[in-house]
PDB file of C-alpha atoms in Angstrom:
ATOM      1  CA  LEU A   1     -15.762 -17.557  12.804  1.00  0.00           C
ATOM      2  CA  GLY A   2     -14.572 -16.368  10.060  1.00  0.00           C
ATOM      3  CA  LEU A   3     -15.832 -13.250  10.239  1.00  0.00           C
ATOM      4  CA  LEU A   4     -15.281 -12.320  14.442  1.00  0.00           C
ATOM      5  CA  ALA A   5     -11.324 -13.408  12.796  1.00  0.00           C
ATOM      6  CA  SER A   6     -12.183 -10.422  10.182  1.00  0.00           C
ATOM      7  CA  ILE A   7     -13.530  -7.479  12.519  1.00  0.00           C
ATOM      8  CA  LEU A   8     -10.692  -8.541  15.568  1.00  0.00           C
ATOM      9  CA  ALA A   9      -8.248  -8.380  12.945  1.00  0.00           C
ATOM     10  CA  LEU A  10      -9.475  -5.405  11.656  1.00  0.00           C
ATOM     11  CA  GLY A  11      -9.278  -4.095  14.852  1.00  0.00           C
ATOM     12  CA  ALA A  12      -5.800  -3.964  15.458  1.00  0.00           C
ATOM     13  CA  CYS A  13      -5.366  -2.657  12.209  1.00  0.00           C
ATOM     14  CA  GLY A  14      -6.892   0.759  12.423  1.00  0.00           C
ATOM     15  CA  GLY A  15      -4.827   3.219  14.540  1.00  0.00           C
ATOM     16  CA  ALA A  16      -2.016   3.506  12.417  1.00  0.00           C
ATOM     17  CA  GLN A  17       0.211   6.177  13.888  1.00  0.00           C
ATOM     18  CA  LYS A  18       2.370   9.472  12.011  1.00  0.00           C
ATOM     19  CA  LYS A  19       5.121   8.423  10.734  1.00  0.00           C
ATOM     20  CA  ASP A  20       8.785  10.161  11.617  1.00  0.00           C
ATOM     21  CA  THR A  21      10.041   9.583   8.820  1.00  0.00           C
ATOM     22  CA  ASP A  22       9.040  10.350   4.613  1.00  0.00           C
ATOM     23  CA  ASN A  23       6.784   7.588   3.298  1.00  0.00           C
ATOM     24  CA  THR A  24       8.884   5.500   0.440  1.00  0.00           C
ATOM     25  CA  ALA A  25       5.276   4.142  -1.359  1.00  0.00           C
ATOM     26  CA  ALA A  26       4.632   6.312  -4.482  1.00  0.00           C
ATOM     27  CA  LYS A  27       1.852   8.263  -4.202  1.00  0.00           C
ATOM     28  CA  THR A  28      -0.964   8.208  -6.440  1.00  0.00           C
ATOM     29  CA  SER A  29      -5.028   9.986  -5.379  1.00  0.00           C
ATOM     30  CA  LEU A  30      -7.974   8.390  -3.579  1.00  0.00           C
ATOM     31  CA  PRO A  31     -10.187   7.207  -6.370  1.00  0.00           C
ATOM     32  CA  PRO A  32     -12.783  10.100  -6.318  1.00  0.00           C
ATOM     33  CA  ASP A  33     -16.259   7.789  -6.855  1.00  0.00           C
ATOM     34  CA  TYR A  34     -15.135   5.116  -4.615  1.00  0.00           C
ATOM     35  CA  GLN A  35     -18.420   5.862  -1.793  1.00  0.00           C
ATOM     36  CA  SER A  36     -20.175   4.228  -5.187  1.00  0.00           C
ATOM     37  CA  TRP A  37     -18.162   0.956  -5.420  1.00  0.00           C
ATOM     38  CA  PRO A  38     -20.123  -1.683  -3.950  1.00  0.00           C
ATOM     39  CA  GLN A  39     -19.010  -2.657  -0.799  1.00  0.00           C
ATOM     40  CA  VAL A  40     -17.695  -6.044   0.399  1.00  0.00           C
ATOM     41  CA  ASN A  41     -19.630  -5.835   3.591  1.00  0.00           C
ATOM     42  CA  ALA A  42     -22.699  -6.408   3.459  1.00  0.00           C
ATOM     43  CA  GLU A  43     -23.345  -4.437   6.907  1.00  0.00           C
ATOM     44  CA  THR A  44     -21.034  -2.298   8.761  1.00  0.00           C
ATOM     45  CA  ILE A  45     -18.651  -3.762  10.898  1.00  0.00           C
ATOM     46  CA  MET A  46     -18.569  -2.343  14.410  1.00  0.00           C
ATOM     47  CA  ARG A  47     -15.444  -2.411  16.419  1.00  0.00           C
ATOM     48  CA  ASP A  48     -14.563  -1.318  19.638  1.00  0.00           C
ATOM     49  CA  GLU A  49     -10.681   0.070  21.251  1.00  0.00           C
ATOM     50  CA  GLU A  50     -10.715  -1.199  24.677  1.00  0.00           C
ATOM     51  CA  ASP A  51      -7.881   0.137  27.525  1.00  0.00           C
ATOM     52  CA  ASP A  52      -5.530  -2.697  29.520  1.00  0.00           C
ATOM     53  CA  ASP A  53      -8.985  -3.701  31.779  1.00  0.00           C
ATOM     54  CA  GLY A  54     -10.805  -3.983  29.094  1.00  0.00           C
ATOM     55  CA  THR A  55     -12.873   0.405  28.818  1.00  0.00           C
ATOM     56  CA  VAL A  56     -14.188   0.715  25.471  1.00  0.00           C
ATOM     57  CA  THR A  57     -12.161   3.775  24.582  1.00  0.00           C
ATOM     58  CA  SER A  58     -13.590   4.377  21.605  1.00  0.00           C
ATOM     59  CA  SER A  59     -16.049   3.282  19.249  1.00  0.00           C
ATOM     60  CA  SER A  60     -16.371   3.074  15.399  1.00  0.00           C
ATOM     61  CA  ALA A  61     -17.416   1.748  12.100  1.00  0.00           C
ATOM     62  CA  ILE A  62     -15.484   0.645   9.208  1.00  0.00           C
ATOM     63  CA  GLU A  63     -17.268   0.188   5.552  1.00  0.00           C
ATOM     64  CA  LEU A  64     -15.140  -1.944   2.597  1.00  0.00           C
ATOM     65  CA  TYR A  65     -15.334  -0.815  -1.078  1.00  0.00           C
ATOM     66  CA  ALA A  66     -13.339  -2.836  -3.724  1.00  0.00           C
ATOM     67  CA  LYS A  67     -12.578  -2.259  -7.123  1.00  0.00           C
ATOM     68  CA  VAL A  68     -11.195  -5.581  -8.877  1.00  0.00           C
ATOM     69  CA  THR A  69      -9.383  -5.654 -12.271  1.00  0.00           C
ATOM     70  CA  GLY A  70      -9.247  -9.603 -12.556  1.00  0.00           C
ATOM     71  CA  GLU A  71      -8.399 -11.855  -9.862  1.00  0.00           C
ATOM     72  CA  LEU A  72      -6.973  -8.682  -7.482  1.00  0.00           C
ATOM     73  CA  ALA A  73      -4.804  -8.302 -10.289  1.00  0.00           C
ATOM     74  CA  VAL A  74      -2.873  -4.794 -11.290  1.00  0.00           C
ATOM     75  CA  GLY A  75      -4.789  -2.096 -11.198  1.00  0.00           C
ATOM     76  CA  THR A  76      -7.809  -3.752  -8.324  1.00  0.00           C
ATOM     77  CA  ILE A  77      -7.970  -0.983  -5.723  1.00  0.00           C
ATOM     78  CA  LEU A  78      -9.167  -1.959  -1.935  1.00  0.00           C
ATOM     79  CA  VAL A  79     -10.795   1.379   0.291  1.00  0.00           C
ATOM     80  CA  LYS A  80     -10.892   0.778   4.054  1.00  0.00           C
ATOM     81  CA  ALA A  81     -13.404   4.025   5.138  1.00  0.00           C
ATOM     82  CA  THR A  82     -12.739   4.212   9.501  1.00  0.00           C
ATOM     83  CA  HIS A  83     -15.780   6.461  10.205  1.00  0.00           C
ATOM     84  CA  ALA A  84     -17.384   7.917  14.433  1.00  0.00           C
ATOM     85  CA  VAL A  85     -19.156   6.545  16.818  1.00  0.00           C
ATOM     86  CA  LYS A  86     -20.987   7.971  19.515  1.00  0.00           C
ATOM     87  CA  ASP A  87     -23.855   6.937  21.432  1.00  0.00           C
ATOM     88  CA  ASP A  88     -25.052   4.265  18.776  1.00  0.00           C
ATOM     89  CA  GLU A  89     -24.256   6.679  15.949  1.00  0.00           C
ATOM     90  CA  VAL A  90     -23.071   6.361  13.646  1.00  0.00           C
ATOM     91  CA  GLY A  91     -20.235   9.752  11.781  1.00  0.00           C
ATOM     92  CA  ALA A  92     -17.802  11.321   9.879  1.00  0.00           C
ATOM     93  CA  THR A  93     -15.581   9.405   8.192  1.00  0.00           C
ATOM     94  CA  GLU A  94     -12.110   9.770  10.615  1.00  0.00           C
ATOM     95  CA  ARG A  95      -9.909   7.460   8.022  1.00  0.00           C
ATOM     96  CA  ILE A  96      -9.189   6.788   4.803  1.00  0.00           C
ATOM     97  CA  GLY A  97      -7.419   3.651   3.993  1.00  0.00           C
ATOM     98  CA  LEU A  98      -5.786   2.334   0.932  1.00  0.00           C
ATOM     99  CA  MET A  99      -4.820  -0.802  -0.808  1.00  0.00           C
ATOM    100  CA  ARG A 100      -3.221  -0.681  -5.088  1.00  0.00           C
ATOM    101  CA  ARG A 101      -2.584  -3.707  -6.168  1.00  0.00           C
ATOM    102  CA  ILE A 102       0.895  -2.298  -8.267  1.00  0.00           C
ATOM    103  CA  GLY A 103       2.632  -5.913  -8.895  1.00  0.00           C
ATOM    104  CA  GLY A 104       5.356  -6.785  -8.000  1.00  0.00           C
ATOM    105  CA  ASP A 105       7.218  -9.170  -4.533  1.00  0.00           C
ATOM    106  CA  LYS A 106       7.266  -6.160  -2.293  1.00  0.00           C
ATOM    107  CA  ASP A 107       4.154  -6.222   0.063  1.00  0.00           C
ATOM    108  CA  GLY A 108       2.297  -9.172  -2.978  1.00  0.00           C
ATOM    109  CA  GLY A 109       2.171  -6.950  -5.150  1.00  0.00           C
ATOM    110  CA  TRP A 110       0.418  -4.390  -2.374  1.00  0.00           C
ATOM    111  CA  GLN A 111       0.761  -0.415  -2.195  1.00  0.00           C
ATOM    112  CA  PHE A 112      -0.554   1.000   0.949  1.00  0.00           C
ATOM    113  CA  GLU A 113      -1.144   5.013   1.471  1.00  0.00           C
ATOM    114  CA  ALA A 114      -3.721   6.545   4.263  1.00  0.00           C
ATOM    115  CA  TYR A 115      -6.174   9.324   3.158  1.00  0.00           C
ATOM    116  CA  ASP A 116      -7.561  12.613   4.913  1.00  0.00           C
ATOM    117  CA  PRO A 117     -11.338  11.915   5.284  1.00  0.00           C
ATOM    118  CA  THR A 118     -11.646  15.935   4.239  1.00  0.00           C
ATOM    119  CA  SER A 119      -9.414  17.258   1.561  1.00  0.00           C
ATOM    120  CA  LYS A 120      -8.847  13.720   0.306  1.00  0.00           C
ATOM    121  CA  ALA A 121      -4.534  14.672   0.464  1.00  0.00           C
ATOM    122  CA  PRO A 122      -2.171  11.791   0.833  1.00  0.00           C
ATOM    123  CA  THR A 123      -1.461  11.598   4.892  1.00  0.00           C
ATOM    124  CA  ASP A 124       1.965  11.380   6.490  1.00  0.00           C
ATOM    125  CA  THR A 125       0.626   7.930   8.034  1.00  0.00           C
ATOM    126  CA  ASP A 126       3.293   5.459   8.491  1.00  0.00           C
ATOM    127  CA  VAL A 127       1.800   2.686   6.782  1.00  0.00           C
ATOM    128  CA  ALA A 128       3.910   0.589   8.406  1.00  0.00           C
ATOM    129  CA  THR A 129       1.330  -0.859  10.715  1.00  0.00           C
ATOM    130  CA  CYS A 130      -1.284  -1.155   7.552  1.00  0.00           C
ATOM    131  CA  ILE A 131       1.496  -3.215   6.017  1.00  0.00           C
ATOM    132  CA  ASN A 132       2.341  -4.962   9.068  1.00  0.00           C
ATOM    133  CA  CYS A 133      -0.959  -6.446  10.561  1.00  0.00           C
ATOM    134  CA  HIS A 134      -2.450  -7.317   6.649  1.00  0.00           C
ATOM    135  CA  SER A 135       1.052  -9.019   6.249  1.00  0.00           C
ATOM    136  CA  LEU A 136       0.233 -11.715   8.602  1.00  0.00           C
ATOM    137  CA  GLN A 137      -2.714 -12.783   6.179  1.00  0.00           C
ATOM    138  CA  VAL A 138       0.201 -13.045   3.774  1.00  0.00           C
ATOM    139  CA  ASP A 139      -2.032 -17.184   2.574  1.00  0.00           C
ATOM    140  CA  SER A 140      -5.077 -14.628   2.201  1.00  0.00           C
ATOM    141  CA  ASP A 141      -3.171 -12.512  -0.303  1.00  0.00           C
ATOM    142  CA  TYR A 142      -2.914  -9.930   2.605  1.00  0.00           C
ATOM    143  CA  LEU A 143      -6.784 -10.136   2.367  1.00  0.00           C
ATOM    144  CA  PHE A 144      -8.232 -10.068   5.665  1.00  0.00           C
ATOM    145  CA  SER A 145     -11.990 -10.197   4.306  1.00  0.00           C
ATOM    146  CA  ALA A 146     -12.756 -13.376   2.760  1.00  0.00           C
ATOM    147  CA  HIS A 147     -11.687 -13.435  -1.815  1.00  0.00           C
ATOM    148  CA  GLU A 148     -14.662 -14.755  -2.529  1.00  0.00           C
ATOM    149  CA  ASP A 149     -17.062 -11.684  -0.578  1.00  0.00           C
ATOM    150  CA  VAL A 150     -14.310  -9.688  -2.495  1.00  0.00           C
ATOM    151  CA  MET A 151     -14.892 -11.004  -5.656  1.00  0.00           C
ATOM    152  CA  ASN A 152     -18.642 -11.297  -5.561  1.00  0.00           C
ATOM    153  CA  ALA A 153     -18.323  -7.741  -4.156  1.00  0.00           C
ATOM    154  CA  ALA A 154     -17.170  -6.069  -6.269  1.00  0.00           C
ATOM    155  CA  PRO A 155     -17.207  -4.442 -10.494  1.00  0.00           C
ATOM    156  CA  ARG A 156     -14.766  -5.608 -12.861  1.00  0.00           C
ATOM    157  CA  ALA A 157     -12.594  -3.344 -12.771  1.00  0.00           C
ATOM    158  CA  PRO A 158     -11.520  -2.101 -17.661  1.00  0.00           C
ATOM    159  CA  ALA A 159      -8.500  -3.888 -18.319  1.00  0.00           C
ATOM    160  CA  GLY A 160      -5.191  -1.885 -18.233  1.00  0.00           C
ATOM    161  CA  ALA A 161      -1.932  -2.159 -20.309  1.00  0.00           C
ATOM    162  CA  GLU A 162      -1.353  -5.525 -19.136  1.00  0.00           C
ATOM    163  CA  GLY A 163      -4.824  -6.603 -20.822  1.00  0.00           C
ATOM    164  CA  GLN A 164      -6.698  -8.534 -18.299  1.00  0.00           C
ATOM    165  CA  GLU A 165      -9.877 -10.005 -19.528  1.00  0.00           C
ATOM    166  CA  THR A 166     -12.420  -8.397 -16.585  1.00  0.00           C
ATOM    167  CA  ASN A 167     -14.645  -9.911 -15.890  1.00  0.00           C
ATOM    168  CA  GLY A 168     -13.679 -12.384 -13.746  1.00  0.00           C
ATOM    169  CA  GLY A 169     -12.166 -13.966 -16.588  1.00  0.00           C
ATOM    170  CA  ASP A 170     -14.569 -17.509 -18.143  1.00  0.00           C
ATOM    171  CA  THR A 171     -15.574 -15.304 -20.776  1.00  0.00           C
ATOM    172  CA  PRO A 172     -14.423 -11.934 -23.264  1.00  0.00           C
ATOM    173  CA  PRO A 173     -15.623  -8.769 -22.233  1.00  0.00           C
ATOM    174  CA  GLU A 174     -18.326  -7.067 -23.557  1.00  0.00           C
ATOM    175  CA  GLY A 175     -17.754  -4.299 -25.716  1.00  0.00           C
TER     176      GLY A 175
END
């Protein structure tokens, strides 16, 4: 049931609209190696979008990647790549969304970003749609994926200036 709820919730967040005003969030860059990170989802998440009558209007496939610092601390990056699906075949990437843990109280300390899948440049997509959807998951740290799935799948990023351990905190980092 939890997986089904996650899949349904991901569908609601998949199609952010272009925005009319400037994005005030400071954008950085899309990590070029994100596709080499372990995937959070064991299998590709397939999603159908339907109109009001229940007719499938489009299909997509979602891959989730993560690089974690500590226990989802500052420096953690989660990437959602959404691919087109045609005739049950996963195709080109249509959208790339990113959650970057930057700290602070706003939006649970997450910064939401959108990138063009071809140029990898930031887009003018209104990430407010992403924020609104993820804010429904405030009790699970704004995540639709299970916390343990993210932690189990993700390698630990190098410790940042905050001095955080990078291996879950049980033993000192190797080095």
